[in-house]
PDB file of C-alpha atoms in Angstrom:
ATOM      1  CA  MET A   1     -14.600 -15.953   7.460  1.00  0.00           C
ATOM      2  CA  ARG A   2     -15.669 -16.377   3.760  1.00  0.00           C
ATOM      3  CA  ALA A   3     -16.834 -12.833   3.499  1.00  0.00           C
ATOM      4  CA  LEU A   4     -13.425 -11.620   4.876  1.00  0.00           C
ATOM      5  CA  LEU A   5     -11.672 -13.956   2.357  1.00  0.00           C
ATOM      6  CA  LEU A   6     -13.687 -12.443  -0.494  1.00  0.00           C
ATOM      7  CA  ALA A   7     -13.127  -8.816   0.703  1.00  0.00           C
ATOM      8  CA  VAL A   8      -9.338  -9.549   0.790  1.00  0.00           C
ATOM      9  CA  LEU A   9      -9.664 -10.948  -2.797  1.00  0.00           C
ATOM     10  CA  MET A  10     -11.372  -7.911  -3.851  1.00  0.00           C
ATOM     11  CA  LEU A  11      -8.688  -5.692  -2.247  1.00  0.00           C
ATOM     12  CA  LEU A  12      -5.937  -7.725  -3.765  1.00  0.00           C
ATOM     13  CA  ALA A  13      -7.671  -7.644  -7.064  1.00  0.00           C
ATOM     14  CA  GLY A  14      -9.341  -4.458  -7.793  1.00  0.00           C
ATOM     15  CA  VAL A  15      -9.209  -1.821  -5.284  1.00  0.00           C
ATOM     16  CA  PRO A  16      -8.313   1.258  -7.547  1.00  0.00           C
ATOM     17  CA  ALA A  17      -5.476   2.319  -5.180  1.00  0.00           C
ATOM     18  CA  PHE A  18      -3.625  -1.124  -5.474  1.00  0.00           C
ATOM     19  CA  ALA A  19      -4.660  -2.262  -9.053  1.00  0.00           C
ATOM     20  CA  GLN A  20      -1.745  -2.789 -11.252  1.00  0.00           C
ATOM     21  CA  GLU A  21      -1.879  -0.770 -14.516  1.00  0.00           C
ATOM     22  CA  SER A  22      -1.612  -2.760 -17.672  1.00  0.00           C
ATOM     23  CA  ALA A  23      -0.512  -1.504 -21.148  1.00  0.00           C
ATOM     24  CA  GLU A  24      -2.895  -3.810 -22.959  1.00  0.00           C
ATOM     25  CA  PRO A  25      -6.695  -3.854 -22.671  1.00  0.00           C
ATOM     26  CA  ALA A  26      -8.044  -6.596 -20.695  1.00  0.00           C
ATOM     27  CA  ALA A  27      -9.702  -9.693 -22.641  1.00  0.00           C
ATOM     28  CA  PRO A  28     -12.861 -11.217 -21.250  1.00  0.00           C
ATOM     29  CA  ARG A  29     -12.082 -14.727 -19.675  1.00  0.00           C
ATOM     30  CA  SER A  30     -14.626 -17.392 -19.532  1.00  0.00           C
ATOM     31  CA  TRP A  31     -15.373 -19.126 -16.124  1.00  0.00           C
ATOM     32  CA  GLN A  32     -14.221 -22.198 -17.478  1.00  0.00           C
ATOM     33  CA  SER A  33     -10.667 -20.794 -18.214  1.00  0.00           C
ATOM     34  CA  LEU A  34     -10.140 -20.318 -14.316  1.00  0.00           C
ATOM     35  CA  SER A  35      -8.464 -22.944 -12.475  1.00  0.00           C
ATOM     36  CA  PRO A  36     -10.458 -25.089  -9.969  1.00  0.00           C
ATOM     37  CA  GLN A  37      -8.848 -23.021  -6.994  1.00  0.00           C
ATOM     38  CA  GLN A  38      -9.793 -19.822  -8.465  1.00  0.00           C
ATOM     39  CA  GLN A  39     -13.233 -21.075  -9.168  1.00  0.00           C
ATOM     40  CA  GLN A  40     -13.637 -22.160  -5.560  1.00  0.00           C
ATOM     41  CA  LEU A  41     -12.416 -18.792  -4.277  1.00  0.00           C
ATOM     42  CA  LEU A  42     -14.426 -16.648  -6.721  1.00  0.00           C
ATOM     43  CA  HIS A  43     -17.475 -18.784  -6.368  1.00  0.00           C
ATOM     44  CA  ASN A  44     -19.543 -15.814  -5.566  1.00  0.00           C
ATOM     45  CA  PHE A  45     -19.055 -14.469  -9.000  1.00  0.00           C
ATOM     46  CA  GLN A  46     -19.953 -17.321 -10.878  1.00  0.00           C
ATOM     47  CA  GLY A  47     -23.417 -16.313 -11.689  1.00  0.00           C
ATOM     48  CA  ASN A  48     -22.620 -12.923 -13.125  1.00  0.00           C
ATOM     49  CA  TRP A  49     -18.868 -13.720 -14.272  1.00  0.00           C
ATOM     50  CA  ASP A  50     -19.742 -13.162 -18.026  1.00  0.00           C
ATOM     51  CA  SER A  51     -21.259  -9.767 -17.202  1.00  0.00           C
ATOM     52  CA  LEU A  52     -18.396  -8.405 -15.408  1.00  0.00           C
ATOM     53  CA  PRO A  53     -16.042  -5.961 -17.187  1.00  0.00           C
ATOM     54  CA  ALA A  54     -13.057  -7.539 -18.586  1.00  0.00           C
ATOM     55  CA  GLU A  55     -10.812  -5.508 -16.472  1.00  0.00           C
ATOM     56  CA  LYS A  56     -12.658  -6.637 -13.395  1.00  0.00           C
ATOM     57  CA  GLN A  57     -12.406 -10.105 -14.354  1.00  0.00           C
ATOM     58  CA  GLN A  58      -8.749  -9.736 -14.804  1.00  0.00           C
ATOM     59  CA  ALA A  59      -8.277  -8.080 -11.537  1.00  0.00           C
ATOM     60  CA  LEU A  60     -10.147 -10.795  -9.641  1.00  0.00           C
ATOM     61  CA  THR A  61      -8.032 -13.616 -11.583  1.00  0.00           C
ATOM     62  CA  ARG A  62      -4.742 -11.722 -10.682  1.00  0.00           C
ATOM     63  CA  GLY A  63      -5.921 -11.347  -6.964  1.00  0.00           C
ATOM     64  CA  SER A  64      -7.036 -15.027  -6.691  1.00  0.00           C
ATOM     65  CA  ASP A  65      -3.773 -16.201  -8.153  1.00  0.00           C
ATOM     66  CA  ARG A  66      -1.786 -14.130  -5.689  1.00  0.00           C
ATOM     67  CA  TRP A  67      -3.975 -15.475  -2.888  1.00  0.00           C
ATOM     68  CA  ILE A  68      -3.469 -19.122  -3.935  1.00  0.00           C
ATOM     69  CA  HIS A  69       0.407 -18.547  -4.000  1.00  0.00           C
ATOM     70  CA  MET A  70       0.574 -17.018  -0.708  1.00  0.00           C
ATOM     71  CA  THR A  71       1.784 -18.490   2.430  1.00  0.00           C
ATOM     72  CA  PRO A  72      -0.335 -18.810   5.348  1.00  0.00           C
ATOM     73  CA  GLU A  73       1.510 -16.082   7.148  1.00  0.00           C
ATOM     74  CA  GLU A  74       1.254 -13.758   4.003  1.00  0.00           C
ATOM     75  CA  ARG A  75      -2.691 -14.598   3.971  1.00  0.00           C
ATOM     76  CA  SER A  76      -2.894 -13.618   7.532  1.00  0.00           C
ATOM     77  CA  GLY A  77      -1.126 -10.242   7.071  1.00  0.00           C
ATOM     78  CA  ALA A  78      -3.229  -9.587   3.844  1.00  0.00           C
ATOM     79  CA  GLN A  79      -6.408 -10.179   6.161  1.00  0.00           C
ATOM     80  CA  GLU A  80      -5.107  -7.812   8.758  1.00  0.00           C
ATOM     81  CA  ARG A  81      -4.324  -5.157   6.263  1.00  0.00           C
ATOM     82  CA  PHE A  82      -7.653  -5.353   4.720  1.00  0.00           C
ATOM     83  CA  LYS A  83      -9.278  -5.048   8.315  1.00  0.00           C
ATOM     84  CA  THR A  84      -7.176  -2.050   8.872  1.00  0.00           C
ATOM     85  CA  TRP A  85      -8.091  -0.577   5.403  1.00  0.00           C
ATOM     86  CA  ARG A  86     -11.835  -1.054   5.956  1.00  0.00           C
ATOM     87  CA  ALA A  87     -11.624   0.570   9.416  1.00  0.00           C
ATOM     88  CA  LEU A  88     -10.211   3.924   7.886  1.00  0.00           C
ATOM     89  CA  PRO A  89     -12.659   6.682   7.288  1.00  0.00           C
ATOM     90  CA  PRO A  90     -13.472   7.147   3.438  1.00  0.00           C
ATOM     91  CA  GLU A  91     -11.617  10.410   3.279  1.00  0.00           C
ATOM     92  CA  GLN A  92      -8.380   8.695   4.576  1.00  0.00           C
ATOM     93  CA  ARG A  93      -8.848   5.709   1.980  1.00  0.00           C
ATOM     94  CA  GLN A  94      -9.267   8.298  -0.734  1.00  0.00           C
ATOM     95  CA  GLN A  95      -6.134  10.232   0.469  1.00  0.00           C
ATOM     96  CA  LEU A  96      -4.080   6.967   0.488  1.00  0.00           C
ATOM     97  CA  ARG A  97      -5.438   6.175  -3.067  1.00  0.00           C
ATOM     98  CA  GLU A  98      -4.180   9.596  -4.207  1.00  0.00           C
ATOM     99  CA  ARG A  99      -0.803   9.022  -2.589  1.00  0.00           C
ATOM    100  CA  TRP A 100      -0.416   5.601  -4.309  1.00  0.00           C
ATOM    101  CA  HIS A 101      -1.348   7.110  -7.612  1.00  0.00           C
ATOM    102  CA  GLN A 102       1.429   9.831  -7.000  1.00  0.00           C
ATOM    103  CA  PHE A 103       3.792   7.256  -6.035  1.00  0.00           C
ATOM    104  CA  LYS A 104       3.016   5.051  -9.271  1.00  0.00           C
ATOM    105  CA  ALA A 105       3.468   8.200 -11.368  1.00  0.00           C
ATOM    106  CA  LEU A 106       7.272   8.733  -9.931  1.00  0.00           C
ATOM    107  CA  PRO A 107      10.047   7.442 -12.012  1.00  0.00           C
ATOM    108  CA  PRO A 108      11.287   4.010 -11.167  1.00  0.00           C
ATOM    109  CA  GLU A 109      14.469   5.298  -9.402  1.00  0.00           C
ATOM    110  CA  GLN A 110      12.389   7.489  -7.131  1.00  0.00           C
ATOM    111  CA  GLN A 111      10.036   4.708  -6.253  1.00  0.00           C
ATOM    112  CA  GLN A 112      12.928   2.428  -5.410  1.00  0.00           C
ATOM    113  CA  GLN A 113      14.365   5.154  -3.311  1.00  0.00           C
ATOM    114  CA  ILE A 114      11.131   5.708  -1.425  1.00  0.00           C
ATOM    115  CA  ARG A 115      10.907   1.855  -0.913  1.00  0.00           C
ATOM    116  CA  ARG A 116      14.452   1.659   0.506  1.00  0.00           C
ATOM    117  CA  GLN A 117      13.760   4.741   2.853  1.00  0.00           C
ATOM    118  CA  PHE A 118      10.389   2.924   3.904  1.00  0.00           C
ATOM    119  CA  ASN A 119      12.180  -0.235   4.649  1.00  0.00           C
ATOM    120  CA  THR A 120      14.803   1.659   6.763  1.00  0.00           C
ATOM    121  CA  PHE A 121      12.026   3.468   8.733  1.00  0.00           C
ATOM    122  CA  ARG A 122      10.267   0.084   9.381  1.00  0.00           C
ATOM    123  CA  GLN A 123      13.577  -1.307  10.933  1.00  0.00           C
ATOM    124  CA  MET A 124      13.823   1.730  13.432  1.00  0.00           C
ATOM    125  CA  PRO A 125      12.827   1.251  16.878  1.00  0.00           C
ATOM    126  CA  PRO A 126       9.000   2.203  17.544  1.00  0.00           C
ATOM    127  CA  GLU A 127      10.321   5.105  19.519  1.00  0.00           C
ATOM    128  CA  GLN A 128      12.324   6.592  16.837  1.00  0.00           C
ATOM    129  CA  GLN A 129       9.489   5.960  14.318  1.00  0.00           C
ATOM    130  CA  GLN A 130       7.022   7.749  16.613  1.00  0.00           C
ATOM    131  CA  ALA A 131       9.508  10.737  17.038  1.00  0.00           C
ATOM    132  CA  LEU A 132       9.691  11.093  13.312  1.00  0.00           C
ATOM    133  CA  ARG A 133       5.965  10.899  12.910  1.00  0.00           C
ATOM    134  CA  ASN A 134       5.513  13.490  15.685  1.00  0.00           C
ATOM    135  CA  ALA A 135       8.199  15.819  13.935  1.00  0.00           C
ATOM    136  CA  TRP A 136       6.228  15.487  10.675  1.00  0.00           C
ATOM    137  CA  ARG A 137       2.948  16.165  12.524  1.00  0.00           C
ATOM    138  CA  ASN A 138       4.415  19.197  14.222  1.00  0.00           C
ATOM    139  CA  MET A 139       5.415  20.820  10.954  1.00  0.00           C
ATOM    140  CA  SER A 140       3.378  23.724   9.532  1.00  0.00           C
ATOM    141  CA  PRO A 141       2.220  23.186   5.981  1.00  0.00           C
ATOM    142  CA  GLU A 142       4.874  25.604   5.079  1.00  0.00           C
ATOM    143  CA  GLN A 143       7.693  23.648   6.587  1.00  0.00           C
ATOM    144  CA  ARG A 144       6.409  20.471   4.849  1.00  0.00           C
ATOM    145  CA  ASN A 145       6.286  22.253   1.459  1.00  0.00           C
ATOM    146  CA  GLN A 146      10.048  23.212   2.235  1.00  0.00           C
ATOM    147  CA  TRP A 147      10.878  19.841   3.278  1.00  0.00           C
ATOM    148  CA  ARG A 148       9.477  18.149   0.106  1.00  0.00           C
ATOM    149  CA  ASN A 149      11.801  20.606  -1.992  1.00  0.00           C
ATOM    150  CA  MET A 150      14.998  19.501   0.112  1.00  0.00           C
ATOM    151  CA  SER A 151      17.739  17.156  -0.863  1.00  0.00           C
ATOM    152  CA  PRO A 152      17.762  13.823   1.025  1.00  0.00           C
ATOM    153  CA  GLU A 153      20.622  15.102   3.220  1.00  0.00           C
ATOM    154  CA  GLN A 154      18.761  18.324   3.931  1.00  0.00           C
ATOM    155  CA  ARG A 155      15.551  16.455   4.890  1.00  0.00           C
ATOM    156  CA  ARG A 156      17.490  14.286   7.261  1.00  0.00           C
ATOM    157  CA  GLY A 157      18.908  17.200   8.971  1.00  0.00           C
ATOM    158  CA  ALA A 158      15.633  19.084   9.269  1.00  0.00           C
ATOM    159  CA  LEU A 159      13.869  15.837  10.589  1.00  0.00           C
ATOM    160  CA  GLU A 160      16.649  15.257  12.996  1.00  0.00           C
ATOM    161  CA  ARG A 161      16.392  18.823  14.395  1.00  0.00           C
ATOM    162  CA  ALA A 162      12.699  18.591  14.560  1.00  0.00           C
ATOM    163  CA  ALA A 163      12.702  15.329  16.413  1.00  0.00           C
ATOM    164  CA  GLY A 164      15.448  16.523  18.818  1.00  0.00           C
ATOM    165  CA  ALA A 165      18.594  15.531  16.999  1.00  0.00           C
ATOM    166  CA  MET A 166      17.786  11.727  16.831  1.00  0.00           C
ATOM    167  CA  PRO A 167      20.391   9.325  15.958  1.00  0.00           C
ATOM    168  CA  ARG A 168      20.569   8.046  12.359  1.00  0.00           C
ATOM    169  CA  GLY A 169      19.158   4.853  11.114  1.00  0.00           C
ATOM    170  CA  PRO A 170      21.031   1.600  10.486  1.00  0.00           C
ATOM    171  CA  ALA A 171      24.534   1.957   9.359  1.00  0.00           C
ATOM    172  CA  GLY A 172      24.308   5.795   9.771  1.00  0.00           C
ATOM    173  CA  GLY A 173      21.913   5.949   6.960  1.00  0.00           C
ATOM    174  CA  HIS A 174      18.921   8.022   6.375  1.00  0.00           C
ATOM    175  CA  PRO A 175      16.758   8.176   9.314  1.00  0.00           C
ATOM    176  CA  GLY A 176      13.565   7.121   7.142  1.00  0.00           C
ATOM    177  CA  PRO A 177      11.201   8.205   4.547  1.00  0.00           C
ATOM    178  CA  VAL A 178       8.557  10.766   4.900  1.00  0.00           C
ATOM    179  CA  PRO A 179       6.766   9.798   8.095  1.00  0.00           C
ATOM    180  CA  HIS A 180       3.428  10.288   6.457  1.00  0.00           C
ATOM    181  CA  ALA A 181       4.214   7.916   3.368  1.00  0.00           C
ATOM    182  CA  ALA A 182       2.896   4.841   5.571  1.00  0.00           C
ATOM    183  CA  PRO A 183      -0.605   4.504   6.781  1.00  0.00           C
ATOM    184  CA  ARG A 184      -0.725   5.286  10.350  1.00  0.00           C
ATOM    185  CA  ARG A 185      -1.304   2.399  12.615  1.00  0.00           C
ATOM    186  CA  PRO A 186      -3.953   2.678  15.370  1.00  0.00           C
ATOM    187  CA  HIS A 187      -2.442   3.237  18.782  1.00  0.00           C
TER     188      HIS A 187
END
């Protein structure tokens, strides 16, 4: 359990795909500057804390702080996501890191639009989600490239046609995001 907790903290703190970018360079932190709760969570790093790069110290500090402020349900979810992440093949993890970096490079408005679409997708019944995933998987690379260049309305129509004219999402809205935008769950 301790190893899993440490691994989750590492994921929260410093996996490149999820690390937060900072405009200012990280300053080294002393072990004594950490709260007792952070020291307890990061005790495995105590012996070599001073030799860690400042960026790693900062990432671990942020991750431990986030962990401390999570509810038990949020912690459980984080542990499950980490297990899922660790079970992915390295190539798929790298692909997800690249997609994360692409997402973070988008303008804030586009990021917000994608988040809204993803939340709409998550609210769909599982059958509808699967139909969208299947439609995406059945597209040729050419069709996917064409899809990426379409307006949201054109995308919706193309996905609905590919998925067999599925009904729209809640309140007649967009049926969801790019089905490949979320990591695939094991079946």
